[in-house]
Amino acid sequence: MYEDFYGLRDKPFALSPDPRFFYASKGHRRAMAYLEYGVQQGEGFIVITGEVGAGKTTLARSLLGGIVDRPLVAAHLVSTRLSADNLLRLVCLAFGIEDPPENKADQLRALEAYLVRIRGRGQRALLVVDEAQNLGDAAVEELRMLSNFQGEEGGPLLQSFLLGQPEFRRLMRSENMQQLRQRVIATYHLGPMDEEDTRAYIEHRLREVGWTDDPSFSEGAWQRIYDYTRGIPRRINTLCDRLLLMGYLEECHEFSVREVQSVIDEVEADLGEAQADDTAAADTPGQGEGNGAAVESATLDQRLQRLERYLGFTYRQVQQVLTVHREDYQRLDQRLERMERYLVSNYRLARQIGSTVKRMLGVRNEAE
C-alpha cells in the first residue's frame, strides 16, 4: 500500500516480531547484556520481564540470531497455559525430538539422552521460554527440574531463559518458587523507552526499509507520538503504521501534530476508547445540551472523514488493479504481434527456401 508511495522496500512497522528491526535502546541493550552474560555462564536461569509490547520476543529472536556461530543448540518456546506434562512434551518438540513418548518418564529419558548427545558433540542446549507468565507453578517447577540434568563431566546439560510479563515477577516471589530463585543468576525488567529512544527507534525501522526523510516529521509530531505511545514499541508500531497509511490516502509527505492527533483519534474511536477530555467535558457542571450536540457533530465529522479516506483508498486500489490489467493486456498484445511477425517471417523464408530447392532440382511450378 503505502510502501510504494513513500519509496520503501518493505513495511517498517509490522506487529509481528522481526529481528531485522531490533533497536538497541538503553533498556534493550541492558537486557541483551544480561542474556549474553547468561550465555557466557552456561548455567542457571536468566529472567527478563517487561510490559505487553515492550519488545521481549524481538529481543529473544535477535539473541538467537546472534549466536548461530556458537556451540549452542537453542530452542524457542512460546508458552500458553500448559500443564507440566504438556510443557515437557513441547520442550521435546522444540528441540526437534520427533514423536516424543506419551509417558512422562519416557519423555524425560528421551530429552536427557538428546542433551547428552548434544554435549558429546561439544555443544550446549539453551531453552528460551517466551510468555512465561502463562506457566503455572507446576510447569515452572518442571523447568527447574530439567536444570538438574548433569553431564558425566559435571555441569548442567540445559540452560533456560524465561521471558514474561510483570506478573511473572510476582510468581517468582511466591514462597514455593524459592528453589528456582536460587538458580536465577540475573533478572531484568524491560521498561518503556524514553523520548529520545522512541524517536531513534522509529527512524531506525524506517531506515531499514529505505526511508529518505519522506515522510518527514515535525518536532511536535515526535512529541505527540511519544506522549501517546509512552515509549512502548508495539504501541509505536500500531500508531506509525496507521499514520503512514493515512499519509498515503491523503497524499501527505509531512506529518505534524495535526496528522498524528487525527490518527490517534481514529485509533481510539476504532477501539471504542473514550477520550478523557470528552468525558470531562460531558461531566462538567453548567454544560448544556448544546455542548453535547457539538461533541456529537465533531464525532460524526471524524467518522465521515474516515469513510472518505477509506473510499479514496478503495478507489486507488481499483485504479491500480485496472492499470495492471491494462498493462498485462498491452504486454500480451505486444507478444502476439511479435509472434505473428515471427510466423509470417518464417513462412516467407520457408517459401523462399522451397523455391530455391525446386530450381536447384529442376522442378517446374504448376503455374508454369
Short mmCIF file of C-alpha atoms in Angstrom, two decimals:
data_model
loop_
_atom_site.label_atom_id
_atom_site.label_comp_id
_atom_site.label_asym_id
_atom_site.label_seq_id
_atom_site.Cartn_x
_atom_site.Cartn_y
_atom_site.Cartn_z
CA MET A 1 0.00 0.00 0.00
CA TYR A 2 1.95 2.98 1.32
CA GLU A 3 5.35 1.37 0.70
CA ASP A 4 5.45 2.35 -2.99
CA PHE A 5 4.08 5.82 -2.25
CA TYR A 6 6.97 6.57 0.12
CA GLY A 7 9.58 4.56 -1.79
CA LEU A 8 10.02 1.94 0.95
CA ARG A 9 11.22 -1.60 0.29
CA ASP A 10 9.04 -3.19 2.95
CA LYS A 11 6.56 -2.46 5.71
CA PRO A 12 8.53 -0.85 8.58
CA PHE A 13 6.00 -1.21 11.40
CA ALA A 14 4.65 -4.75 11.17
CA LEU A 15 3.37 -6.01 14.52
CA SER A 16 4.99 -9.43 14.26
CA PRO A 17 8.45 -9.55 15.92
CA ASP A 18 11.26 -9.30 13.36
CA PRO A 19 14.94 -9.33 14.43
CA ARG A 20 15.79 -7.21 11.37
CA PHE A 21 14.21 -4.25 13.13
CA PHE A 22 15.75 -4.81 16.55
CA TYR A 23 16.75 -1.46 18.01
CA ALA A 24 19.13 -1.43 20.94
CA SER A 25 17.59 1.21 23.18
CA LYS A 26 19.16 1.82 26.55
CA GLY A 27 16.84 -0.71 28.18
CA HIS A 28 17.12 -3.28 25.38
CA ARG A 29 20.93 -3.02 25.44
CA ARG A 30 20.96 -3.80 29.12
CA ALA A 31 18.50 -6.69 28.75
CA MET A 32 20.62 -8.10 25.91
CA ALA A 33 23.72 -7.76 28.07
CA TYR A 34 22.09 -9.93 30.75
CA LEU A 35 21.18 -12.56 28.16
CA GLU A 36 24.70 -12.52 26.74
CA TYR A 37 26.06 -12.87 30.27
CA GLY A 38 23.85 -15.91 30.74
CA VAL A 39 25.12 -17.46 27.50
CA GLN A 40 28.70 -16.99 28.70
CA GLN A 41 27.93 -18.55 32.09
CA GLY A 42 26.32 -21.59 30.52
CA GLU A 43 24.13 -22.42 33.51
CA GLY A 44 21.28 -21.20 35.64
CA PHE A 45 18.24 -19.13 34.70
CA ILE A 46 18.01 -15.61 33.27
CA VAL A 47 14.65 -13.89 33.80
CA ILE A 48 13.60 -10.91 31.66
CA THR A 49 10.22 -9.28 32.26
CA GLY A 50 8.50 -6.36 30.58
CA GLU A 51 5.14 -4.82 29.82
CA VAL A 52 2.98 -6.07 26.95
CA GLY A 53 4.56 -4.97 23.68
CA ALA A 54 7.90 -3.99 25.26
CA GLY A 55 9.87 -6.00 22.68
CA LYS A 56 10.77 -9.13 24.64
CA THR A 57 10.12 -11.54 21.76
CA THR A 58 12.12 -9.41 19.31
CA LEU A 59 14.90 -9.35 21.90
CA ALA A 60 14.87 -13.15 22.14
CA ARG A 61 14.89 -13.63 18.37
CA SER A 62 17.70 -11.14 17.99
CA LEU A 63 19.70 -13.06 20.60
CA LEU A 64 19.09 -16.39 18.85
CA GLY A 65 20.07 -14.87 15.52
CA GLY A 66 23.35 -13.66 17.00
CA ILE A 67 24.51 -16.97 18.49
CA VAL A 68 24.32 -19.14 15.37
CA ASP A 69 28.11 -19.30 15.22
CA ARG A 70 28.46 -20.53 18.80
CA PRO A 71 28.42 -24.15 20.04
CA LEU A 72 24.80 -23.84 21.14
CA VAL A 73 21.64 -25.67 20.22
CA ALA A 74 18.81 -23.26 21.06
CA ALA A 75 15.06 -23.82 21.19
CA HIS A 76 12.48 -21.01 21.38
CA LEU A 77 9.23 -21.96 23.08
CA VAL A 78 6.23 -19.61 23.29
CA SER A 79 4.20 -20.92 26.21
CA THR A 80 0.48 -20.98 26.74
CA ARG A 81 -1.39 -22.19 29.80
CA LEU A 82 0.02 -25.70 29.85
CA SER A 83 0.19 -28.45 32.37
CA ALA A 84 3.64 -29.63 33.42
CA ASP A 85 3.29 -32.79 31.31
CA ASN A 86 2.32 -30.87 28.17
CA LEU A 87 5.16 -28.43 28.74
CA LEU A 88 7.68 -31.28 28.81
CA ARG A 89 6.31 -32.60 25.52
CA LEU A 90 6.61 -29.14 23.93
CA VAL A 91 10.21 -28.85 25.12
CA CYS A 92 11.00 -32.15 23.41
CA LEU A 93 9.37 -30.97 20.19
CA ALA A 94 11.13 -27.59 20.38
CA PHE A 95 14.49 -29.38 20.39
CA GLY A 96 13.46 -31.44 17.39
CA ILE A 97 12.78 -34.72 19.18
CA GLU A 98 10.26 -36.28 16.82
CA ASP A 99 7.31 -38.24 18.19
CA PRO A 100 8.19 -37.87 21.89
CA PRO A 101 6.75 -40.66 24.07
CA GLU A 102 3.40 -40.15 25.76
CA ASN A 103 4.69 -41.28 29.12
CA LYS A 104 6.37 -38.55 31.17
CA ALA A 105 9.18 -40.78 32.41
CA ASP A 106 9.98 -41.82 28.84
CA GLN A 107 9.88 -38.17 27.74
CA LEU A 108 12.43 -37.29 30.41
CA ARG A 109 14.69 -40.15 29.31
CA ALA A 110 14.40 -39.13 25.65
CA LEU A 111 15.21 -35.49 26.47
CA GLU A 112 18.15 -36.42 28.69
CA ALA A 113 19.57 -38.74 26.01
CA TYR A 114 19.26 -35.93 23.47
CA LEU A 115 21.02 -33.44 25.75
CA VAL A 116 23.82 -35.95 26.39
CA ARG A 117 24.31 -36.33 22.63
CA ILE A 118 24.46 -32.56 22.28
CA ARG A 119 27.12 -32.36 24.99
CA GLY A 120 29.05 -35.19 23.31
CA ARG A 121 29.30 -33.03 20.19
CA GLY A 122 30.83 -30.23 22.24
CA GLN A 123 27.63 -28.15 22.27
CA ARG A 124 25.29 -26.79 24.93
CA ALA A 125 21.50 -26.67 24.95
CA LEU A 126 19.63 -23.40 25.57
CA LEU A 127 15.87 -23.16 26.08
CA VAL A 128 14.20 -19.75 25.69
CA VAL A 129 10.66 -19.71 27.10
CA ASP A 130 8.58 -16.74 25.97
CA GLU A 131 5.32 -15.61 27.62
CA ALA A 132 6.45 -17.32 30.81
CA GLN A 133 3.67 -15.60 32.79
CA ASN A 134 1.29 -18.20 31.31
CA LEU A 135 3.06 -21.02 33.12
CA GLY A 136 1.55 -22.40 36.29
CA ASP A 137 3.53 -23.28 39.39
CA ALA A 138 3.83 -26.94 38.37
CA ALA A 139 5.10 -26.07 34.88
CA VAL A 140 7.71 -23.67 36.27
CA GLU A 141 8.81 -26.33 38.72
CA GLU A 142 9.14 -28.76 35.80
CA LEU A 143 11.54 -26.33 34.10
CA ARG A 144 13.56 -26.13 37.30
CA MET A 145 13.76 -29.91 37.47
CA LEU A 146 15.11 -30.02 33.91
CA SER A 147 18.08 -27.98 35.10
CA ASN A 148 19.06 -31.00 37.24
CA PHE A 149 20.24 -32.91 34.17
CA GLN A 150 24.02 -33.19 34.56
CA GLY A 151 26.72 -34.35 32.16
CA GLU A 152 29.26 -37.05 33.06
CA GLU A 153 31.99 -34.45 33.44
CA GLY A 154 29.70 -32.26 35.54
CA GLY A 155 27.78 -29.14 34.71
CA PRO A 156 24.15 -28.76 33.66
CA LEU A 157 23.02 -30.10 30.29
CA LEU A 158 20.31 -27.45 29.86
CA GLN A 159 20.17 -23.72 30.48
CA SER A 160 16.92 -21.72 30.40
CA PHE A 161 15.99 -18.08 29.76
CA LEU A 162 12.50 -17.05 30.91
CA LEU A 163 10.77 -14.03 29.35
CA GLY A 164 7.41 -12.84 30.61
CA GLN A 165 5.11 -10.02 31.61
CA PRO A 166 5.34 -8.30 35.03
CA GLU A 167 3.01 -10.84 36.69
CA PHE A 168 5.75 -13.44 36.24
CA ARG A 169 7.83 -11.48 38.73
CA ARG A 170 5.06 -11.94 41.30
CA LEU A 171 5.05 -15.67 40.60
CA MET A 172 8.81 -15.76 41.12
CA ARG A 173 8.42 -14.08 44.53
CA SER A 174 5.98 -16.69 45.82
CA GLU A 175 7.07 -19.00 48.62
CA ASN A 176 7.07 -22.18 46.53
CA MET A 177 9.48 -20.66 43.97
CA GLN A 178 12.38 -20.46 46.44
CA GLN A 179 14.37 -23.25 44.78
CA LEU A 180 14.01 -21.65 41.36
CA ARG A 181 15.09 -18.25 42.69
CA GLN A 182 18.28 -19.83 43.98
CA ARG A 183 19.17 -20.83 40.40
CA VAL A 184 18.42 -17.46 38.82
CA ILE A 185 21.74 -15.76 38.09
CA ALA A 186 20.29 -12.49 36.71
CA THR A 187 16.93 -10.71 36.33
CA TYR A 188 15.98 -7.54 34.49
CA HIS A 189 12.73 -5.65 33.92
CA LEU A 190 12.49 -4.09 30.47
CA GLY A 191 10.67 -0.78 30.77
CA PRO A 192 9.38 1.58 28.08
CA MET A 193 11.75 3.71 26.01
CA ASP A 194 12.33 7.38 26.73
CA GLU A 195 11.55 10.14 24.25
CA GLU A 196 14.99 10.10 22.66
CA ASP A 197 14.96 6.34 22.11
CA THR A 198 11.38 6.44 20.81
CA ARG A 199 12.38 8.78 18.00
CA ALA A 200 15.54 6.81 17.27
CA TYR A 201 13.51 3.58 17.23
CA ILE A 202 11.10 4.94 14.61
CA GLU A 203 13.91 6.34 12.45
CA HIS A 204 15.81 3.04 12.72
CA ARG A 205 12.87 0.98 11.48
CA LEU A 206 12.20 3.42 8.64
CA ARG A 207 15.84 3.44 7.51
CA GLU A 208 15.88 -0.36 7.48
CA VAL A 209 13.40 -0.21 4.58
CA GLY A 210 14.99 2.64 2.65
CA TRP A 211 13.49 5.78 4.21
CA THR A 212 14.98 9.05 2.92
CA ASP A 213 13.04 11.55 5.07
CA ASP A 214 9.83 11.01 3.09
CA PRO A 215 7.61 11.44 5.01
CA SER A 216 9.12 13.98 7.36
CA PHE A 217 8.07 14.56 10.97
CA SER A 218 7.79 17.87 12.78
CA GLU A 219 9.16 18.24 16.31
CA GLY A 220 5.62 18.43 17.59
CA ALA A 221 4.75 15.17 15.81
CA TRP A 222 7.62 13.35 17.51
CA GLN A 223 6.48 14.67 20.89
CA ARG A 224 2.85 13.65 20.34
CA ILE A 225 3.86 10.14 19.21
CA TYR A 226 5.87 9.68 22.38
CA ASP A 227 3.16 11.11 24.63
CA TYR A 228 0.56 8.73 23.21
CA THR A 229 2.65 5.56 22.93
CA ARG A 230 4.58 6.08 26.20
CA GLY A 231 7.63 4.56 24.52
CA ILE A 232 6.15 1.05 24.18
CA PRO A 233 7.32 -0.50 20.88
CA ARG A 234 4.07 -2.26 19.96
CA ARG A 235 2.01 0.91 20.50
CA ILE A 236 4.55 2.82 18.42
CA ASN A 237 4.28 0.28 15.60
CA THR A 238 0.47 0.40 15.63
CA LEU A 239 0.33 4.19 15.57
CA CYS A 240 3.06 4.70 12.96
CA ASP A 241 1.61 2.08 10.63
CA ARG A 242 -1.76 3.85 10.71
CA LEU A 243 -0.02 7.20 10.30
CA LEU A 244 1.74 6.08 7.12
CA LEU A 245 -1.50 4.62 5.77
CA MET A 246 -3.29 7.91 6.42
CA GLY A 247 -0.42 9.76 4.73
CA TYR A 248 -0.78 7.55 1.67
CA LEU A 249 -4.54 8.11 1.49
CA GLU A 250 -4.17 11.87 1.98
CA GLU A 251 -1.03 12.10 -0.21
CA CYS A 252 0.77 13.66 2.74
CA HIS A 253 4.58 13.91 2.87
CA GLU A 254 4.88 15.94 6.09
CA PHE A 255 3.48 14.86 9.45
CA SER A 256 2.69 17.49 12.06
CA VAL A 257 0.83 17.29 15.38
CA ARG A 258 -2.43 17.64 13.44
CA GLU A 259 -1.91 14.46 11.40
CA VAL A 260 -0.67 12.46 14.37
CA GLN A 261 -3.61 13.54 16.53
CA SER A 262 -6.06 12.73 13.74
CA VAL A 263 -4.74 9.16 13.57
CA ILE A 264 -4.78 8.84 17.37
CA ASP A 265 -8.44 9.88 17.37
CA GLU A 266 -9.19 7.26 14.73
CA VAL A 267 -7.35 4.51 16.60
CA GLU A 268 -9.19 5.29 19.83
CA ALA A 269 -12.53 5.51 18.05
CA ASP A 270 -11.91 2.15 16.36
CA LEU A 271 -11.01 0.57 19.70
CA GLY A 272 -14.01 2.12 21.41
CA GLU A 273 -11.83 4.12 23.77
CA ALA A 274 -13.46 7.24 25.17
CA GLN A 275 -11.22 10.27 25.29
CA ALA A 276 -10.65 11.63 28.77
CA ASP A 277 -11.16 15.23 27.63
CA ASP A 278 -14.58 14.43 26.15
CA THR A 279 -15.63 12.60 29.33
CA ALA A 280 -14.52 15.50 31.49
CA ALA A 281 -16.36 17.97 29.26
CA ALA A 282 -19.56 15.93 29.41
CA ASP A 283 -19.42 15.77 33.23
CA THR A 284 -18.59 19.44 33.79
CA PRO A 285 -21.44 21.26 35.61
CA GLY A 286 -23.14 24.05 33.67
CA GLN A 287 -22.52 22.43 30.27
CA GLY A 288 -25.86 22.07 28.48
CA GLU A 289 -27.21 20.14 25.54
CA GLY A 290 -25.52 22.50 23.10
CA ASN A 291 -22.09 21.18 24.09
CA GLY A 292 -23.27 17.58 23.73
CA ALA A 293 -24.55 18.35 20.25
CA ALA A 294 -21.20 19.91 19.35
CA VAL A 295 -19.33 16.80 20.55
CA GLU A 296 -21.69 14.54 18.60
CA SER A 297 -21.22 16.69 15.49
CA ALA A 298 -17.44 16.50 15.82
CA THR A 299 -17.63 12.70 16.21
CA LEU A 300 -19.78 12.40 13.09
CA ASP A 301 -17.35 14.61 11.19
CA GLN A 302 -14.44 12.35 12.19
CA ARG A 303 -16.37 9.27 11.06
CA LEU A 304 -17.17 10.90 7.72
CA GLN A 305 -13.51 11.81 7.24
CA ARG A 306 -12.50 8.18 7.88
CA LEU A 307 -15.11 6.93 5.43
CA GLU A 308 -13.87 9.38 2.79
CA ARG A 309 -10.31 8.20 3.29
CA TYR A 310 -11.27 4.55 3.09
CA LEU A 311 -13.34 5.18 -0.06
CA GLY A 312 -10.40 7.05 -1.55
CA PHE A 313 -8.12 4.16 -0.69
CA THR A 314 -10.53 1.66 -2.28
CA TYR A 315 -10.78 3.79 -5.41
CA ARG A 316 -6.99 3.92 -5.74
CA GLN A 317 -6.71 0.19 -5.25
CA VAL A 318 -9.25 -0.40 -8.04
CA GLN A 319 -7.36 2.01 -10.28
CA GLN A 320 -4.12 0.16 -9.61
CA VAL A 321 -5.75 -3.17 -10.44
CA LEU A 322 -7.16 -1.77 -13.70
CA THR A 323 -3.78 -0.29 -14.56
CA VAL A 324 -2.12 -3.66 -14.01
CA HIS A 325 -4.72 -5.36 -16.20
CA ARG A 326 -4.26 -2.79 -18.95
CA GLU A 327 -0.51 -3.23 -18.77
CA ASP A 328 -0.98 -7.01 -18.91
CA TYR A 329 -3.21 -6.70 -21.99
CA GLN A 330 -0.71 -4.40 -23.64
CA ARG A 331 2.15 -6.79 -22.95
CA LEU A 332 0.05 -9.71 -24.24
CA ASP A 333 -0.86 -7.79 -27.39
CA GLN A 334 2.78 -6.93 -28.00
CA ARG A 335 3.76 -10.60 -27.58
CA LEU A 336 1.06 -11.67 -30.05
CA GLU A 337 2.24 -9.11 -32.58
CA ARG A 338 5.82 -10.38 -32.22
CA MET A 339 4.64 -13.96 -32.68
CA GLU A 340 2.65 -13.00 -35.80
CA ARG A 341 5.63 -11.21 -37.30
CA TYR A 342 7.82 -14.18 -36.48
CA LEU A 343 5.38 -16.65 -38.08
CA VAL A 344 4.96 -14.53 -41.20
CA SER A 345 8.72 -14.12 -41.50
CA ASN A 346 9.24 -17.87 -41.11
CA TYR A 347 6.50 -18.59 -43.67
CA ARG A 348 8.12 -16.30 -46.23
CA LEU A 349 11.54 -17.75 -45.51
CA ALA A 350 10.18 -21.29 -45.93
CA ARG A 351 8.66 -20.37 -49.33
CA GLN A 352 11.91 -18.82 -50.49
CA ILE A 353 13.87 -21.89 -49.44
CA GLY A 354 11.33 -24.13 -51.16
CA SER A 355 11.54 -22.21 -54.40
CA THR A 356 15.33 -22.29 -54.33
CA VAL A 357 15.38 -26.05 -53.75
CA LYS A 358 12.92 -26.62 -56.60
CA ARG A 359 15.02 -24.59 -59.01
CA MET A 360 18.10 -26.50 -57.99
CA LEU A 361 16.29 -29.80 -58.62
CA GLY A 362 14.76 -28.59 -61.90
CA VAL A 363 11.20 -28.91 -60.64
CA ARG A 364 8.75 -26.74 -62.58
CA ASN A 365 5.97 -24.86 -60.78
CA GLU A 366 2.45 -25.99 -61.67
CA ALA A 367 1.70 -22.44 -62.86
CA GLU A 368 4.40 -22.83 -65.48
#
